Short mmCIF file of C-alpha atoms in Angstrom, two decimals:
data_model
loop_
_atom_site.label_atom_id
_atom_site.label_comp_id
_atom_site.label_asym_id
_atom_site.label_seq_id
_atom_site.Cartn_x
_atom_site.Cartn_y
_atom_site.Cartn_z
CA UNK A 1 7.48 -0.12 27.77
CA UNK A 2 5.90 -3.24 27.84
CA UNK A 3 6.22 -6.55 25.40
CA UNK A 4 3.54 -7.50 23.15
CA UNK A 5 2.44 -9.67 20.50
CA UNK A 6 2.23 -6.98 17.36
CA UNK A 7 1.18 -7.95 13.96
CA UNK A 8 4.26 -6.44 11.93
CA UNK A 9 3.62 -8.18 8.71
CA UNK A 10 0.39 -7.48 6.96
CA UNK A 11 -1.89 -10.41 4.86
CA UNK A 12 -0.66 -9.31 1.75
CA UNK A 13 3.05 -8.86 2.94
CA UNK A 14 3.25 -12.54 3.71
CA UNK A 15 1.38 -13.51 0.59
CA UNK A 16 3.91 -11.72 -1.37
CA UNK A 17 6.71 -13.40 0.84
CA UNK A 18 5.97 -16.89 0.20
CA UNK A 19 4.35 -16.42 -3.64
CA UNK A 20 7.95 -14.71 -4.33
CA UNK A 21 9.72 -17.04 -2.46
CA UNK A 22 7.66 -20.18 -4.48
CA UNK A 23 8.36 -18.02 -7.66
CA UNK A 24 11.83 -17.60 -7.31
CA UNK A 25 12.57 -20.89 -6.22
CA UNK A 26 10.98 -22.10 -9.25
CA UNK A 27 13.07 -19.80 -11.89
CA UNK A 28 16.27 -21.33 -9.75
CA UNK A 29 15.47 -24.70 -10.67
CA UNK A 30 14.58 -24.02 -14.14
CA UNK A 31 16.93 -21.78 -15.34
CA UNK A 32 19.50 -24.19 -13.92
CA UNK A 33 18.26 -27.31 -16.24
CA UNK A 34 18.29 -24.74 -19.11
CA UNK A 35 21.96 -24.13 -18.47
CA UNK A 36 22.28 -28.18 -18.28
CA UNK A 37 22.92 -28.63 -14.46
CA UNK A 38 20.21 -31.01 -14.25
CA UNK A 39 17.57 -33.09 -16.92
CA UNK A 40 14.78 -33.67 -14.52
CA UNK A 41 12.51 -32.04 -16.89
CA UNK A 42 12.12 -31.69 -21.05
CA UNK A 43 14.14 -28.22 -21.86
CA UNK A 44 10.90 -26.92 -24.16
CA UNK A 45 8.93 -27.61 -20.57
CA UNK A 46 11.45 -26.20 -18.52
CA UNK A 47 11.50 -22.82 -20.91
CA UNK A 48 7.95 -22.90 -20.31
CA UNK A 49 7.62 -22.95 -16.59
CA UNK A 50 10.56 -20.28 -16.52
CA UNK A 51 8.63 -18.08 -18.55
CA UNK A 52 5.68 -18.06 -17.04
CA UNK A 53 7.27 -18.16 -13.10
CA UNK A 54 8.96 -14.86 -14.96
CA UNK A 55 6.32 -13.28 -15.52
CA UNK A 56 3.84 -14.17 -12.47
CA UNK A 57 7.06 -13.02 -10.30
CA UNK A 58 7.38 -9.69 -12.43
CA UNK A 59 2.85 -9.04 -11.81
CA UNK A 60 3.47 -9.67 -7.85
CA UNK A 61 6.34 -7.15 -8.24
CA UNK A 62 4.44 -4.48 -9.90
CA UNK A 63 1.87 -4.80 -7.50
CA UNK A 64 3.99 -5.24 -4.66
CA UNK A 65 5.69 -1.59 -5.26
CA UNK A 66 2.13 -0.41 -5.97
CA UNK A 67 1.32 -1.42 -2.70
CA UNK A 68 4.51 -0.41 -0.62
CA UNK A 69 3.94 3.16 -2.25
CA UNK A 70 0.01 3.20 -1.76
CA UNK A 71 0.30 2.73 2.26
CA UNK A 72 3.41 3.59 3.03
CA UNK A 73 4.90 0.78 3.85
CA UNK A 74 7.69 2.02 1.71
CA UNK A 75 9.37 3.96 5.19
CA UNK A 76 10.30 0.44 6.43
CA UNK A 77 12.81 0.37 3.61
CA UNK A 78 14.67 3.49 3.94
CA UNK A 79 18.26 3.31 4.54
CA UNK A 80 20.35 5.03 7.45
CA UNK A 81 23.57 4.90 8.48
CA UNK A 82 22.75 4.91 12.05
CA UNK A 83 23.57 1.62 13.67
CA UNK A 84 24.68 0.07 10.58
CA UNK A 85 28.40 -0.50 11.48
CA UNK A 86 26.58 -2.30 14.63
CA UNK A 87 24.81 -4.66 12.72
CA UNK A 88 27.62 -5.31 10.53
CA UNK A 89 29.76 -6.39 13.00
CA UNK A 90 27.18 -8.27 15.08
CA UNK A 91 26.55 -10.77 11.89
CA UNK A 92 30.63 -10.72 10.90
CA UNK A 93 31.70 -11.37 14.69
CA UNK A 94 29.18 -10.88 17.57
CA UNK A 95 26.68 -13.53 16.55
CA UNK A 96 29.67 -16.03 17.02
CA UNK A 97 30.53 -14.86 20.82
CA UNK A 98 26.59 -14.96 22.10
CA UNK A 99 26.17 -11.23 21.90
CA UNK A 100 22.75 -9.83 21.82
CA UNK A 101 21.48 -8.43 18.84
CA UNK A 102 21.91 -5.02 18.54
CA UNK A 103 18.82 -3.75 17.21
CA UNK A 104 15.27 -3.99 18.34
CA UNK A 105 12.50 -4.03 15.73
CA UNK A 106 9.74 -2.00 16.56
CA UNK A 107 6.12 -1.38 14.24
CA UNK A 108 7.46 1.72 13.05
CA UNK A 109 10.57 -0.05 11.76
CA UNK A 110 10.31 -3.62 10.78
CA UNK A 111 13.99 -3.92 9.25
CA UNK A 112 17.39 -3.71 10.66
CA UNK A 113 19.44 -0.78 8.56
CA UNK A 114 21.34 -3.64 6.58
CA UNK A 115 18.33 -5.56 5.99
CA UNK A 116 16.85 -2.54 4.97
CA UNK A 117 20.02 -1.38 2.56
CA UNK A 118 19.87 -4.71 0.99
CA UNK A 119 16.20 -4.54 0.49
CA UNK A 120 16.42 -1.36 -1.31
CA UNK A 121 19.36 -2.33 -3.19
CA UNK A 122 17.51 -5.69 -4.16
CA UNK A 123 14.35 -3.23 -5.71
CA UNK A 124 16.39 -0.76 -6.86
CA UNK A 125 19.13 -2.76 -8.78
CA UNK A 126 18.54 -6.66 -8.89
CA UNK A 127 15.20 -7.02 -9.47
CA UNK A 128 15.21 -4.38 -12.22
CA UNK A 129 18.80 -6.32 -13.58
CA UNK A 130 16.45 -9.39 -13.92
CA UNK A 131 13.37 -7.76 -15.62
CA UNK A 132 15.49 -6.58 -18.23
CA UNK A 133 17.68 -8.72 -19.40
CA UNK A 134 15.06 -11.50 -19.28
CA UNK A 135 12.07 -9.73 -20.72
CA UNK A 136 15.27 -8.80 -23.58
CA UNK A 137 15.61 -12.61 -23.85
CA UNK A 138 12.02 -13.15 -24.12
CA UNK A 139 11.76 -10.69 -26.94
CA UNK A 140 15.06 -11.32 -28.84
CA UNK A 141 13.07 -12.32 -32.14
CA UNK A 142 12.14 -8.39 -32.20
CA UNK A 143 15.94 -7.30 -31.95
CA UNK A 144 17.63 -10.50 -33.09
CA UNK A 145 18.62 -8.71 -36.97
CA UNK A 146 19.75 -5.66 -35.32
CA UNK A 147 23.89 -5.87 -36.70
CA UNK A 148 24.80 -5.87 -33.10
CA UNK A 149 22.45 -8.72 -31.96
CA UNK A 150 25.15 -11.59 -31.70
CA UNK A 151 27.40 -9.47 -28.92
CA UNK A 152 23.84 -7.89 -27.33
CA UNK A 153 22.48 -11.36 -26.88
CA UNK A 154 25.82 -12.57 -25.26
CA UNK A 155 26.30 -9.30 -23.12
CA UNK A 156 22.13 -9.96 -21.71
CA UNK A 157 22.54 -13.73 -21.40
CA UNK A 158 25.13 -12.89 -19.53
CA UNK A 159 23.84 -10.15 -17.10
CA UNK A 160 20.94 -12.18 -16.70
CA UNK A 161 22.73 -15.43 -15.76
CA UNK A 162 24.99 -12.80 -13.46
CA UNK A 163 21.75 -11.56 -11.19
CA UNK A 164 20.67 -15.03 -11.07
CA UNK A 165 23.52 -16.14 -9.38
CA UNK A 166 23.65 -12.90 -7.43
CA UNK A 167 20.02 -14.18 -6.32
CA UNK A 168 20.81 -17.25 -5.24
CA UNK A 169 23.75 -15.76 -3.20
CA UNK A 170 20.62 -13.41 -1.32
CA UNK A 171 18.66 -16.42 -0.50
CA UNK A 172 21.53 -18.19 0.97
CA UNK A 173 21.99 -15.10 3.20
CA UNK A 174 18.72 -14.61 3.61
CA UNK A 175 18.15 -18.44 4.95
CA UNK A 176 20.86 -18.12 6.72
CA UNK A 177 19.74 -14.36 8.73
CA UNK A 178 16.52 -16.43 9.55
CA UNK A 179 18.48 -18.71 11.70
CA UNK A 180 19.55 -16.56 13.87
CA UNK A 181 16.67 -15.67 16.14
CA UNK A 182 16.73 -16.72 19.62
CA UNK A 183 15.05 -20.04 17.91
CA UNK A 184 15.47 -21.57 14.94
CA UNK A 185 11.70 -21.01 13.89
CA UNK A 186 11.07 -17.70 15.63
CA UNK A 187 11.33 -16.06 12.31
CA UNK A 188 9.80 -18.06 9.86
CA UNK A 189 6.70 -18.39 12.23
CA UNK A 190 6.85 -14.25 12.72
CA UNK A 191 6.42 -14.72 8.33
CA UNK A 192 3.54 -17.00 8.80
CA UNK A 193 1.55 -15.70 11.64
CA UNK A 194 2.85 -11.78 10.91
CA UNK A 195 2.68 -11.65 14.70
CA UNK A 196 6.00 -10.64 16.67
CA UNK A 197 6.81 -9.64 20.49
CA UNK A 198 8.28 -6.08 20.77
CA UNK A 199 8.40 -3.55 23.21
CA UNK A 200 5.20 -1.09 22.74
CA UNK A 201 5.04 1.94 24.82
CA UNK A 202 1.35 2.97 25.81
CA UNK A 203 0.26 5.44 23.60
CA UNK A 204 1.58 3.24 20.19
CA UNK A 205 -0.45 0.08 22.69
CA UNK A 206 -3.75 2.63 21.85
CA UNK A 207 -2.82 2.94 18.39
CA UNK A 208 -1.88 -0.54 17.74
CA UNK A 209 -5.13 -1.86 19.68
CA UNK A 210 -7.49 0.69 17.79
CA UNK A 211 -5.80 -0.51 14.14
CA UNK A 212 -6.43 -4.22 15.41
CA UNK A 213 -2.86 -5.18 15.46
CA UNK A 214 -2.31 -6.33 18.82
CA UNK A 215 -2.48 -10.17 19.58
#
């Protein structure tokens, strides 16, 4: 085995990174001056900037699963078991005594098993949590004389306001996961250049070099 710069993170996967990131970040700071936490902006702009971050974030989504599904770069997310409980306890206690970390990403598997779990579960139940109930907020004029609008439009508001929160409580994590590499920017510049060190062995060196993804 022997360590190499590998691009692990494809053009469009960091595009996709940092758009969603920019996106998100955006529908943080709106949605919390249209709950009142701050007045930096005019609420009628504010609704307007959330609405369309809302729906530029929900495009790179649909495209993004489009594109996970179209190469195959869906297999990164799968979740396993296996080594899980180790990566658990290296973030709970081990990352606090100096231990190494306990898994070693390679090109076939870009994502620890809880970063992968959490990924999936983020896809699978947040993201579509968010869709709904907003696009449902978007179009409450088309359901708002339904007899069981007043307690539906609470119930949404709520959910919505709920997976926010439940966002914001992923990209503190998520932050915080990046600063744990052996320095404080190894990760973010891994995002930015797609380029990482791993251990290759020779024949995935032949693959790697033929596919133009060594550095």
């Amino acid at each position: 085995m022997t360590l190499m710069r590998v691009r692990v993170f494809t053009r469009f996967e960091r595009f996709w990174h940092w758009s969603q990131a920019a996106l998100i970040l955006a529908l943080i700071f709106t949605g919390a001056g249209l709950h009142g936490f701050h007045r930096v902006l005019k609420f009628g702009d504010m609704l307007t900037i959330h609405v369309a971050a809302a729906l530029a974030l929900m495009l790179l989504w649909i495209f993004a699963i489009f594109w996970h599904l179209t190469t195959g770069q869906w297999r990164h997310y799968r979740p396993t078991t296996e080594g899980l409980g180790q990566i658990i306890r290296f973030y709970s206690i081990g990352i606090f005594r100096g231990d190494p970390h306990p898994f070693r990403k390679t090109w076939r598997r870009k994502h620890n098993p809880l970063q992968a779990l959490t990924y999936l579960m983020l896809k699978l139940v947040l993201n579509p949590l968010i869709w709904a109930s907003g696009l449902a907020l978007l179009l409450y004029d088309l359901w708002r004389k339904e007899p069981w609008a007043a307690g539906g439009l609470e119930a949404v508001a709520t959910a919505h306001t709920a997976a926010a929160f439940l966002m914001v409580a992923f990209l503190i994590m998520h932050v915080y996961v990046i600063t744990t590499g052996e320095t404080f920017s190894e990760q973010i510049e891994t995002m930015v250049t797609g380029y990482d060190r791993m251990e290759i062995d020779p024949a995935e060196a032949e693959v790697l070099k033929r596919d133009g993804a060594l550095g």
